Every structure is written in structure tokens, then in C-alpha cells.
GROMACS .gro file of C-alpha atoms in nm:
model
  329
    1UNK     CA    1  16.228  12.344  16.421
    2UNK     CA    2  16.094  12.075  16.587
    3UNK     CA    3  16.287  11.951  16.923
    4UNK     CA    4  16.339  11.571  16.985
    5UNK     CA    5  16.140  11.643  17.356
    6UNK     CA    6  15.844  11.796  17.184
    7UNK     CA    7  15.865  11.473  16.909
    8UNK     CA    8  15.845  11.247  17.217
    9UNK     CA    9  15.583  11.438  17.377
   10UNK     CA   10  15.354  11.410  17.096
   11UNK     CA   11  15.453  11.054  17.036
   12UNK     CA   12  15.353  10.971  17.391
   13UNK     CA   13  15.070  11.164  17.343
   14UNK     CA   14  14.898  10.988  17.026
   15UNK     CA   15  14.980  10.636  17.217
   16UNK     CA   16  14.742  10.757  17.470
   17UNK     CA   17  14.477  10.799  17.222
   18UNK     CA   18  14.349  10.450  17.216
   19UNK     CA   19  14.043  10.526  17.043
   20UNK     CA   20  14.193  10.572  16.709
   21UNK     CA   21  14.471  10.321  16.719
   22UNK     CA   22  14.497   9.994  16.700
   23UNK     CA   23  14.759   9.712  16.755
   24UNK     CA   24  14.919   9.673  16.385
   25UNK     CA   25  14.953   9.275  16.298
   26UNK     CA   26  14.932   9.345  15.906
   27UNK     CA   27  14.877   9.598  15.638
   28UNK     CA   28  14.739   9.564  15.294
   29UNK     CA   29  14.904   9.718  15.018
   30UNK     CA   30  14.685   9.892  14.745
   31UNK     CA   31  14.879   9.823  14.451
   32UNK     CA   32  14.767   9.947  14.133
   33UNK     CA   33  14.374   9.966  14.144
   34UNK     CA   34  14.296   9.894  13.816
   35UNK     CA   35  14.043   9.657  13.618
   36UNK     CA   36  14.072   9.290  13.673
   37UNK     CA   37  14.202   9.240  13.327
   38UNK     CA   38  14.415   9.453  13.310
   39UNK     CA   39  14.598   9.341  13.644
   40UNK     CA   40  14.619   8.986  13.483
   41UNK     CA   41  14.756   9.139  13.171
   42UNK     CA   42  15.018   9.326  13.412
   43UNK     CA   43  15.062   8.996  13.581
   44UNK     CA   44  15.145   8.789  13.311
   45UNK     CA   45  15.415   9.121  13.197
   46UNK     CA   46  15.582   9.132  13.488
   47UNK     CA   47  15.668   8.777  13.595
   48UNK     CA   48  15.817   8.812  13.214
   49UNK     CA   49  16.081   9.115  13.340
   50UNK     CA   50  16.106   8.957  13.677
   51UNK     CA   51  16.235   8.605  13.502
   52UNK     CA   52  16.445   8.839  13.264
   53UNK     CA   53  16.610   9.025  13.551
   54UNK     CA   54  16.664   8.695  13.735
   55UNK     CA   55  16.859   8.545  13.401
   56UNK     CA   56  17.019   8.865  13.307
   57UNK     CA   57  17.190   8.904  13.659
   58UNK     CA   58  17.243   8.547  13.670
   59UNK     CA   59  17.366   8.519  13.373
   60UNK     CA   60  17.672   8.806  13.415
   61UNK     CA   61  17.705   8.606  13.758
   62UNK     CA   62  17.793   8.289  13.584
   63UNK     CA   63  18.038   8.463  13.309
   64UNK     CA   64  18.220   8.619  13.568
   65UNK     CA   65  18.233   8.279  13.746
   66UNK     CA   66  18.319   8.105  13.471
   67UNK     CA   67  18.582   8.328  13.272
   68UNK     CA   68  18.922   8.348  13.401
   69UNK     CA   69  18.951   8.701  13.166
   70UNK     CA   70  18.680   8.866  13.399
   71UNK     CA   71  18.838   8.793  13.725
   72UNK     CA   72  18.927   9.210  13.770
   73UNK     CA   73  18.804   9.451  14.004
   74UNK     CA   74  18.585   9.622  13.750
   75UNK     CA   75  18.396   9.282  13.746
   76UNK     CA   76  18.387   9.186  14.110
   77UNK     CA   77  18.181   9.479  14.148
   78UNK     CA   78  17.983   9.402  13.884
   79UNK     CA   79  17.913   9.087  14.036
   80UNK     CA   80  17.823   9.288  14.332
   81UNK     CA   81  17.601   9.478  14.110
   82UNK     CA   82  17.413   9.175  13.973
   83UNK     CA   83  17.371   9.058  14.326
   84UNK     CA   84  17.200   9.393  14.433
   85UNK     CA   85  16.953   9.401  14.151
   86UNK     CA   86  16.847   9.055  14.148
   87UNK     CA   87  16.801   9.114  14.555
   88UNK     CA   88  16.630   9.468  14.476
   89UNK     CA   89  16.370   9.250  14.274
   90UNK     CA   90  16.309   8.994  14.491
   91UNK     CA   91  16.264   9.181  14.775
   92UNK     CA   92  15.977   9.392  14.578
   93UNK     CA   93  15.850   9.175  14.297
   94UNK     CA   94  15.678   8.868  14.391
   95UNK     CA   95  15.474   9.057  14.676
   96UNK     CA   96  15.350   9.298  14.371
   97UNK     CA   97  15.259   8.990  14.180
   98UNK     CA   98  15.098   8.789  14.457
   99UNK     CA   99  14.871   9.171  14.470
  100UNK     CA  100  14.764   9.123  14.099
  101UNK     CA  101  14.659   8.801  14.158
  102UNK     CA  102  14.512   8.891  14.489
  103UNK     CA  103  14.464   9.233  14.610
  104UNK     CA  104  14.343   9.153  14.933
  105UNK     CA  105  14.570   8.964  15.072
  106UNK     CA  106  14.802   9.086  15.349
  107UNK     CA  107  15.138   9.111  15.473
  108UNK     CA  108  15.262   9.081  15.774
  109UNK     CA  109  15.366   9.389  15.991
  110UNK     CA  110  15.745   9.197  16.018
  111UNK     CA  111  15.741   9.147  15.655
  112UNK     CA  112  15.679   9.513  15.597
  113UNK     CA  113  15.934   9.631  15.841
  114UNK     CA  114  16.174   9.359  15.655
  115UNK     CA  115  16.089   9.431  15.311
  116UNK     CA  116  16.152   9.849  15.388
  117UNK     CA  117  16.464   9.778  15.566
  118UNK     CA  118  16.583   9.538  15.283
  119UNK     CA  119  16.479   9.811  14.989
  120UNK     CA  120  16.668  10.047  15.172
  121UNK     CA  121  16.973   9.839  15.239
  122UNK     CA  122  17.013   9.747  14.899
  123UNK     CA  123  16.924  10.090  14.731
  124UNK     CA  124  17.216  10.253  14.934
  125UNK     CA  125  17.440   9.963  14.862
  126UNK     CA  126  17.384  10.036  14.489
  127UNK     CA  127  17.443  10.417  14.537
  128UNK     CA  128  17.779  10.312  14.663
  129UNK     CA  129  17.843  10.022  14.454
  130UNK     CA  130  17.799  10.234  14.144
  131UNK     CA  131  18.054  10.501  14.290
  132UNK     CA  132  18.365  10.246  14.368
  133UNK     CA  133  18.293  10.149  14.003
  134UNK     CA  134  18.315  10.527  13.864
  135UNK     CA  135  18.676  10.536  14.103
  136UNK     CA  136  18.787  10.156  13.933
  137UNK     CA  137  18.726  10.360  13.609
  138UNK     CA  138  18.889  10.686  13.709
  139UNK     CA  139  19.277  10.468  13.822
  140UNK     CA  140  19.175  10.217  13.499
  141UNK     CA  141  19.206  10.547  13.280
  142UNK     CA  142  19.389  10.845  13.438
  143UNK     CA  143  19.626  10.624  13.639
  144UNK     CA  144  19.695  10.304  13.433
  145UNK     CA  145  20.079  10.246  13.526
  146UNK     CA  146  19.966  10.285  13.910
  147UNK     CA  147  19.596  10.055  13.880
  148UNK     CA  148  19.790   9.717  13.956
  149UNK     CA  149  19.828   9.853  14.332
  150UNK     CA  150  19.535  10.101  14.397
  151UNK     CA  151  19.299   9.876  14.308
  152UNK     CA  152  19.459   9.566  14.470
  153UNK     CA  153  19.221   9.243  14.540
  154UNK     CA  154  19.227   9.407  14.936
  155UNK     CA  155  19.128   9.719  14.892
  156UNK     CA  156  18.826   9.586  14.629
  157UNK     CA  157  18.690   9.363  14.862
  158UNK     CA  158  18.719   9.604  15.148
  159UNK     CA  159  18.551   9.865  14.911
  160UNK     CA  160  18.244   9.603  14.838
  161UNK     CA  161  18.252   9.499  15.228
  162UNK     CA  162  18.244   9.915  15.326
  163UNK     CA  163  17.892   9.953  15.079
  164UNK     CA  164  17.754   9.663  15.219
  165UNK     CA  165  17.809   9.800  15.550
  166UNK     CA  166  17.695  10.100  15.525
  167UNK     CA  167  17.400   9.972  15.329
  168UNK     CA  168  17.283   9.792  15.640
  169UNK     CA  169  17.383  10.085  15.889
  170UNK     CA  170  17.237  10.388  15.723
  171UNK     CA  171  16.894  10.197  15.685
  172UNK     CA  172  16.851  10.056  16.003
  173UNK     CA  173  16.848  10.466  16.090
  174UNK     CA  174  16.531  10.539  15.939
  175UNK     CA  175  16.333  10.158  16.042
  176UNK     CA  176  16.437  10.225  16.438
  177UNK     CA  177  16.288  10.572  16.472
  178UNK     CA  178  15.988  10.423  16.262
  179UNK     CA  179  15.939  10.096  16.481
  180UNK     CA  180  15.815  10.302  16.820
  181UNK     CA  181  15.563  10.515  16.654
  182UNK     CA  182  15.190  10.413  16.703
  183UNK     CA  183  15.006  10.321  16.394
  184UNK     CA  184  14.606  10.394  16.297
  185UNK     CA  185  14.349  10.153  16.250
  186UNK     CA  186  14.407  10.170  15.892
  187UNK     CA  187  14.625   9.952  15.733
  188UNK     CA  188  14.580  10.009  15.362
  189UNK     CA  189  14.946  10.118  15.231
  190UNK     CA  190  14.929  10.312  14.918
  191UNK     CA  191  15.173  10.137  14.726
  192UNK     CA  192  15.315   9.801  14.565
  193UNK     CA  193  15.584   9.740  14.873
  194UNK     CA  194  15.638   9.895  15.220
  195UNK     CA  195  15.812  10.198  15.080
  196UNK     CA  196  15.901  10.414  15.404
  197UNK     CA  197  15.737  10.725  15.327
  198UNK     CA  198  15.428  10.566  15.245
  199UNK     CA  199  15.435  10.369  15.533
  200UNK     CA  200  15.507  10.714  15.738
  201UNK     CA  201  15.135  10.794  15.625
  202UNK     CA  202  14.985  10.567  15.852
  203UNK     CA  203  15.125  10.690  16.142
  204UNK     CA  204  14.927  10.827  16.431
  205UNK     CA  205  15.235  11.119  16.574
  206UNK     CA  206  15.423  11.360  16.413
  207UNK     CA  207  15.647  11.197  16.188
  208UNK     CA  208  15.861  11.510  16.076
  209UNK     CA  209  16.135  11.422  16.190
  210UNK     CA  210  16.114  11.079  16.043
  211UNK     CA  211  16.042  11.244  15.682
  212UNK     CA  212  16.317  11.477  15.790
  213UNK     CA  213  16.561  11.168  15.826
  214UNK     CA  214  16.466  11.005  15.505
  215UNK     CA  215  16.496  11.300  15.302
  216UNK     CA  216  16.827  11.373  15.481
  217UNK     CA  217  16.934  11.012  15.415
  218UNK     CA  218  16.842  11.028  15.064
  219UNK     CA  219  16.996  11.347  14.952
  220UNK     CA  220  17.333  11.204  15.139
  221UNK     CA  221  17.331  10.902  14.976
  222UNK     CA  222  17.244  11.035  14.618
  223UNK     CA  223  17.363  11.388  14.559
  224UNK     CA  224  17.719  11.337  14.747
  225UNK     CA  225  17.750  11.051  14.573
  226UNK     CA  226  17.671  11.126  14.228
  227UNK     CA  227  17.867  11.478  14.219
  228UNK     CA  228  18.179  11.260  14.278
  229UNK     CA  229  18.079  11.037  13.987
  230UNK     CA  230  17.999  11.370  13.781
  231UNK     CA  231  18.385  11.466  13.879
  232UNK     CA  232  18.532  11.162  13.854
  233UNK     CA  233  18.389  11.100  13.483
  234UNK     CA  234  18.472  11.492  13.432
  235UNK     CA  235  18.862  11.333  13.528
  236UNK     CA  236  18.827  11.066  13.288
  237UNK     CA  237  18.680  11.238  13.002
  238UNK     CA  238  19.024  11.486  12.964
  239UNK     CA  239  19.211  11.150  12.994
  240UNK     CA  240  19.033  11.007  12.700
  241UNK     CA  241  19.108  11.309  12.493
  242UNK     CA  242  19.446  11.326  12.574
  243UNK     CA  243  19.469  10.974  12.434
  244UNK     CA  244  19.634  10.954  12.038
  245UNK     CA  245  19.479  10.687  11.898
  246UNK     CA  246  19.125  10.655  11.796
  247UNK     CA  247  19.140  10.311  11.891
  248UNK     CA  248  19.241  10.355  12.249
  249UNK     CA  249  18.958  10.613  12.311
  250UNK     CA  250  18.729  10.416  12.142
  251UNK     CA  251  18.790  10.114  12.399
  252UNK     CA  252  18.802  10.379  12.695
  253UNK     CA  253  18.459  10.518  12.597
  254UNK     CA  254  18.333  10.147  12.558
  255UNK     CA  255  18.450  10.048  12.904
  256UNK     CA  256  18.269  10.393  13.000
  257UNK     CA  257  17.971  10.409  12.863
  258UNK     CA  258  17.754  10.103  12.991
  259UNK     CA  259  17.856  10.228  13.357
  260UNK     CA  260  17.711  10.565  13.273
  261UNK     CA  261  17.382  10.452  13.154
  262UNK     CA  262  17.340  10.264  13.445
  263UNK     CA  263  17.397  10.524  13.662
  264UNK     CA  264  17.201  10.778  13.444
  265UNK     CA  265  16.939  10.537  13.539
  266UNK     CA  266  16.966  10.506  13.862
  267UNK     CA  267  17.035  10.804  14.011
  268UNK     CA  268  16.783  10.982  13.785
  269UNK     CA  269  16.498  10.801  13.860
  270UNK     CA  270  16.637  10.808  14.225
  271UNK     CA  271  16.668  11.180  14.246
  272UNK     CA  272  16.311  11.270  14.133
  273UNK     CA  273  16.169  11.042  14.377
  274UNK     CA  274  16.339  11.191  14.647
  275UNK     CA  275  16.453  11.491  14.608
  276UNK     CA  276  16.351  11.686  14.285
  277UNK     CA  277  16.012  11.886  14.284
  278UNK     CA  278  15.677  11.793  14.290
  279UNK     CA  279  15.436  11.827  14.013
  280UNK     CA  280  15.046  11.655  13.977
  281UNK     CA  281  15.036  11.383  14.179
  282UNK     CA  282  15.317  11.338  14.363
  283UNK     CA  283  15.198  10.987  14.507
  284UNK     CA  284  15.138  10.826  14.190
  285UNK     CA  285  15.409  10.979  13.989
  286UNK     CA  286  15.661  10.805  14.247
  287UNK     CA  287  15.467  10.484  14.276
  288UNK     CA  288  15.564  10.465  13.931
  289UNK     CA  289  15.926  10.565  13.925
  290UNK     CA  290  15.986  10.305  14.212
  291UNK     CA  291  15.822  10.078  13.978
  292UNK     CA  292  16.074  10.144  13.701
  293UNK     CA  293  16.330  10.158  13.990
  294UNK     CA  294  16.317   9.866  14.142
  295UNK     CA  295  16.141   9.651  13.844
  296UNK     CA  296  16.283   9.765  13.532
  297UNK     CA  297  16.631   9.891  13.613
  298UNK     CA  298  16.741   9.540  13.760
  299UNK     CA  299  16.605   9.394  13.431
  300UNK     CA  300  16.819   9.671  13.203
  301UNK     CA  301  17.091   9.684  13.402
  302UNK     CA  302  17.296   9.278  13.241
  303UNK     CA  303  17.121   9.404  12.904
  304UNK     CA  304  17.313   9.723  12.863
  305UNK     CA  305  17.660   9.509  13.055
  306UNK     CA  306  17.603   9.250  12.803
  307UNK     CA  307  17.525   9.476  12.444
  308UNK     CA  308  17.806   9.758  12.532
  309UNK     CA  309  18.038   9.574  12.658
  310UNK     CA  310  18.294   9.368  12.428
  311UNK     CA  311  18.442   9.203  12.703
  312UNK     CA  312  18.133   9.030  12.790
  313UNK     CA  313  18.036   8.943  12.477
  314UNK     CA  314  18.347   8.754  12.423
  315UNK     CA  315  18.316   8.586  12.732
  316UNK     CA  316  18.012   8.471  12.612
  317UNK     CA  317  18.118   8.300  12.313
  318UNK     CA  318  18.380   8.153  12.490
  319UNK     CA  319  18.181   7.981  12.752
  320UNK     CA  320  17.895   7.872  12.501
  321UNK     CA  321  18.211   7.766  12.261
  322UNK     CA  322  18.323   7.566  12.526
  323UNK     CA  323  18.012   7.427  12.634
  324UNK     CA  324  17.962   7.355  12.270
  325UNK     CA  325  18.255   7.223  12.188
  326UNK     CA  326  18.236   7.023  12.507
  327UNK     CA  327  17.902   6.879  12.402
  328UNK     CA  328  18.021   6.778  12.052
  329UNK     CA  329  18.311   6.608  12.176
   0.00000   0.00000   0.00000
């Protein structure tokens, strides 16, 4: 067990050692080291999902916008959703792109304090996000009659304003015991982005209780979390089979299942990074599932909204019918 004095001690003690530290102005982030080609090649790939996540998100922004039928809690915090992912990837993306192209080429030590604090704000605000949607779900199904005043417009927005919050306060935890600690005189971050725990690495103290904190942070905000999803669905699932008609659980399972694959997705690939075991290389294996995590789940995240949900379909054709119709006219 190591005591908060004896952390400070040894903090105070590697500031003294001047010899191998250095005043940190920037750090260069290693990327993917791979042949030139090939990072063009990956270039070219990923400013195609980035533009797809942008449009995707943007897109369910717009139909929610734009369609009077979507104006319910289950789609305010999809909105919500959409606004998370399409922050996740720009917070992430275009540094990792601006690498490819030039893999030299610095960033600032306030823009790698930012970008970790931002990652971390919006990865716990889409932990939470994704459980007031399992709880809209849970009233939609096993408390229809009542829905109308659980999940009144007040207690949605002070649902999305409470994940937000908490978003910003539970990663401002980690970035203020990380801001004090003296860095080395290298600056070469093994990764695409400022991810904490590879920042941690270039630390010149003890940083357990930092990695303590994270890890503590994480498995708060993920396994808490997604065992009251696992319940609530649990809740739902003997309400579906209670219904009588194969049409009603047909639409329940519909409404259902594009939430669950998103959540599949993100708290899987969440889970492994941070708390499951370690096998190989643990370094590269989660440089890659942060990849997927922050790059590719954004992206999927309007595709499997848009292809399993009927409701958004329809609101589709509606506004391009509109549009259309508006045009021909």
C-alpha cells in the first residue's frame, strides 16, 4: 500500500533530479510505425471512416431535428449519442491523420492534456449515456402505462445534463493528479492520441497511484454500469415474453436490439482495454482496441441506428420524400 506522504515524497524527490528531466513544451506521438506506403494507404482509409462517422452522426442529428415522430426521450439521447461519437472522433482522429502524413510533427503539452481530458470526458459520458438509454427501454417495455411520467421531458434532460456532468467531473480526477508530476526528457508517446496511461509512462515519480486511479475510474465507470444494463435488459427480456403477440415482441426486440449492439461494442472493447487480462503485447493489443474504440465504433454506431431501426428508416423517407417532393414542386 502505498501512502499519499510517501507518493509526495518521491514526487518531490524525482523533481529534484534535474539531470534527467526536462521542462515538457511538447510530445511526439509514435503512431503506427509502419512503411511509408502503407501509412498513406491508412491515410487515405481513415479520412474515409472519419467522413462516414461525421455523416452518419450527422445525419441521425438532422432526422431527429427534422422529424416531429422522433421528438421522444429514446431519441434525445440518441442525439446525445451522435454528439458523443462525432466529438470522440474529432478529438482523436485528425491528430492520427496529421501523424500519417507527418510523423514527426508535435503536439503541444496543452493539447495533450486537452485531448486526454476530452477522451476521457466523453468516454464516461457514453458509459452513462448508453445506461439512461437501457432505463428509457426498461419503463418503454416493463412499465408502458406509467412511461408518459417517468420519463418526462425534465427528468430526460436532467438525466443527459447528470452524464455530462459527471463526464467532466470524474475526468478532471485523473488529469489533476497527472498535471504536478515531473516528466523525462523523452517525449515520444507510444500511441495515436494522449491516452492517459501511456502518457503515465513518461513520467519521472511513482505513478501508482495514478494507474491506481485510472483503473479504479475505469472499472467504476464500466462494470457498475454495464451490470445494471445486463439487469435491466434481464427485466426487459421476461417482459417481451410475457407479451401475446408475435408482432408486439417483434417491435420490442427491434427497439432492443440496435441499443444492444452498441453497447456490446462499447463496453466490450472498453472492458479489455481496461480491465480484462493481459496477453502478448499488452501495448499494442490496446493501441488497437482504442483504435476500433474511438475510430470505428463512432462510424458503426448511425449504421446499426439507421439499418435496425424502422423508425429511422421511415423518418428517412419522409424527410427525403419531402425534400423531394419539395423540389419537384
Amino acid at each position: 500500500m502505498i501512502s499519499l506522504k510517501s507518493y509526495t515524497l518521491t514526487l518531490f524527490h524525482h523533481w529534484d533530479m534535474g539531470a534527467n528531466m526536462t521542462s515538457i513544451t511538447e510530445f511526439t506521438l509514435l503512431g503506427f510505425p509502419l512503411a511509408l506506403r502503407i501509412q498513406m494507404l491508412l491515410f487515405g482509409i481513415f479520412s474515409l471512416f472519419y467522413a462516414f462517422t461525421l455523416l452518419g452522426n450527422g445525419l441521425i442529428l438532422g432526422l431527429i431535428w427534422l422529424d416531429s415522430r422522433l421528438h421522444t426521450p429514446m431519441y434525445f439521447f440518441l442525439s446525445h449519442l451522435a454528439i458523443v461519437d462525432i466529438a470522440y472522433a474529432c478529438n482523436t482522429v485528425p491528430q492520427m491523420l496529421i501523424n500519417l502524413l507527418k510523423p514527426d510533427q508535435p503536439i503541444s503539452f496543452a493539447g495533450c492534456m486537452t485531448q486526454t481530458f476530452l477522451f476521457l470526458t466523453f468516454a464516461v459520458t457514453e458509459c452513462l449515456l448508453l445506461v439512461v438509454m437501457s432505463y428509457d427501454r426498461y419503463v418503454a417495455i416493463c412499465h408502458p402505462l406509467r412511461y408518459p411520467v417517468i420519463m418526462s421531458w425534465r427528468i430526460c434532460i436532467m438525466l443527459v445534463v447528470t452524464s455530462w456532468t459527471f463526464g467532466v467531473l470524474l475526468s478532471l480526477i485523473p488529469l489533476i493528479l497527472l498535471l504536478p508530476l515531473p516528466f523525462c526528457r523523452s517525449q515520444k508517446i507510444n500511441h495515436f492520441f494522449c491516452e492517459i496511461m501511456a502518457v503515465l509512462k513518461l513520467v519521472c515519480a511513482d505513478t501508482h497511484i495514478n494507474e491506481i486511479v485510472v483503473l479504479a475510474g475505469a472499472i467504476s465507470v464500466l462494470v457498475g454500469p454495464f451490470s445494471s444494463i445486463v439487469i435491466s435488459y434481464m427485466c426487459i427480456l421476461c417482459a417481451i415474453l410475457r407479451i401475446q403477440s408475435g408482432e408486439g415482441q417483434r417491435k420490442a426486440f427491434s427497439t432492443c436490439s440496435s441499443h444492444l449492439c452498441v453497447v456490446g461494442l462499447f463496453y466490450g472493447t472498453a472492458i479489455i482495454m481496461y480491465v480484462g487480462p493481459r496477453y502478448g503485447n499488452p501495448k499494442e493489443q490496446k493501441k488497437y482496441l482504442l483504435l476500433f474504440h474511438s475510430l470505428f465504433n463512432p462510424m458503426l454506431n448511425p449504421l446499426i441506428y439507421s439499418l435496425r431501426n424502422s423508425e429511422v428508416k421511415n423518418a428517412l423517407k419522409r424527410v427525403l420524400g419531402a425534400h423531394l417532393g419539395g423540389s419537384v414542386s
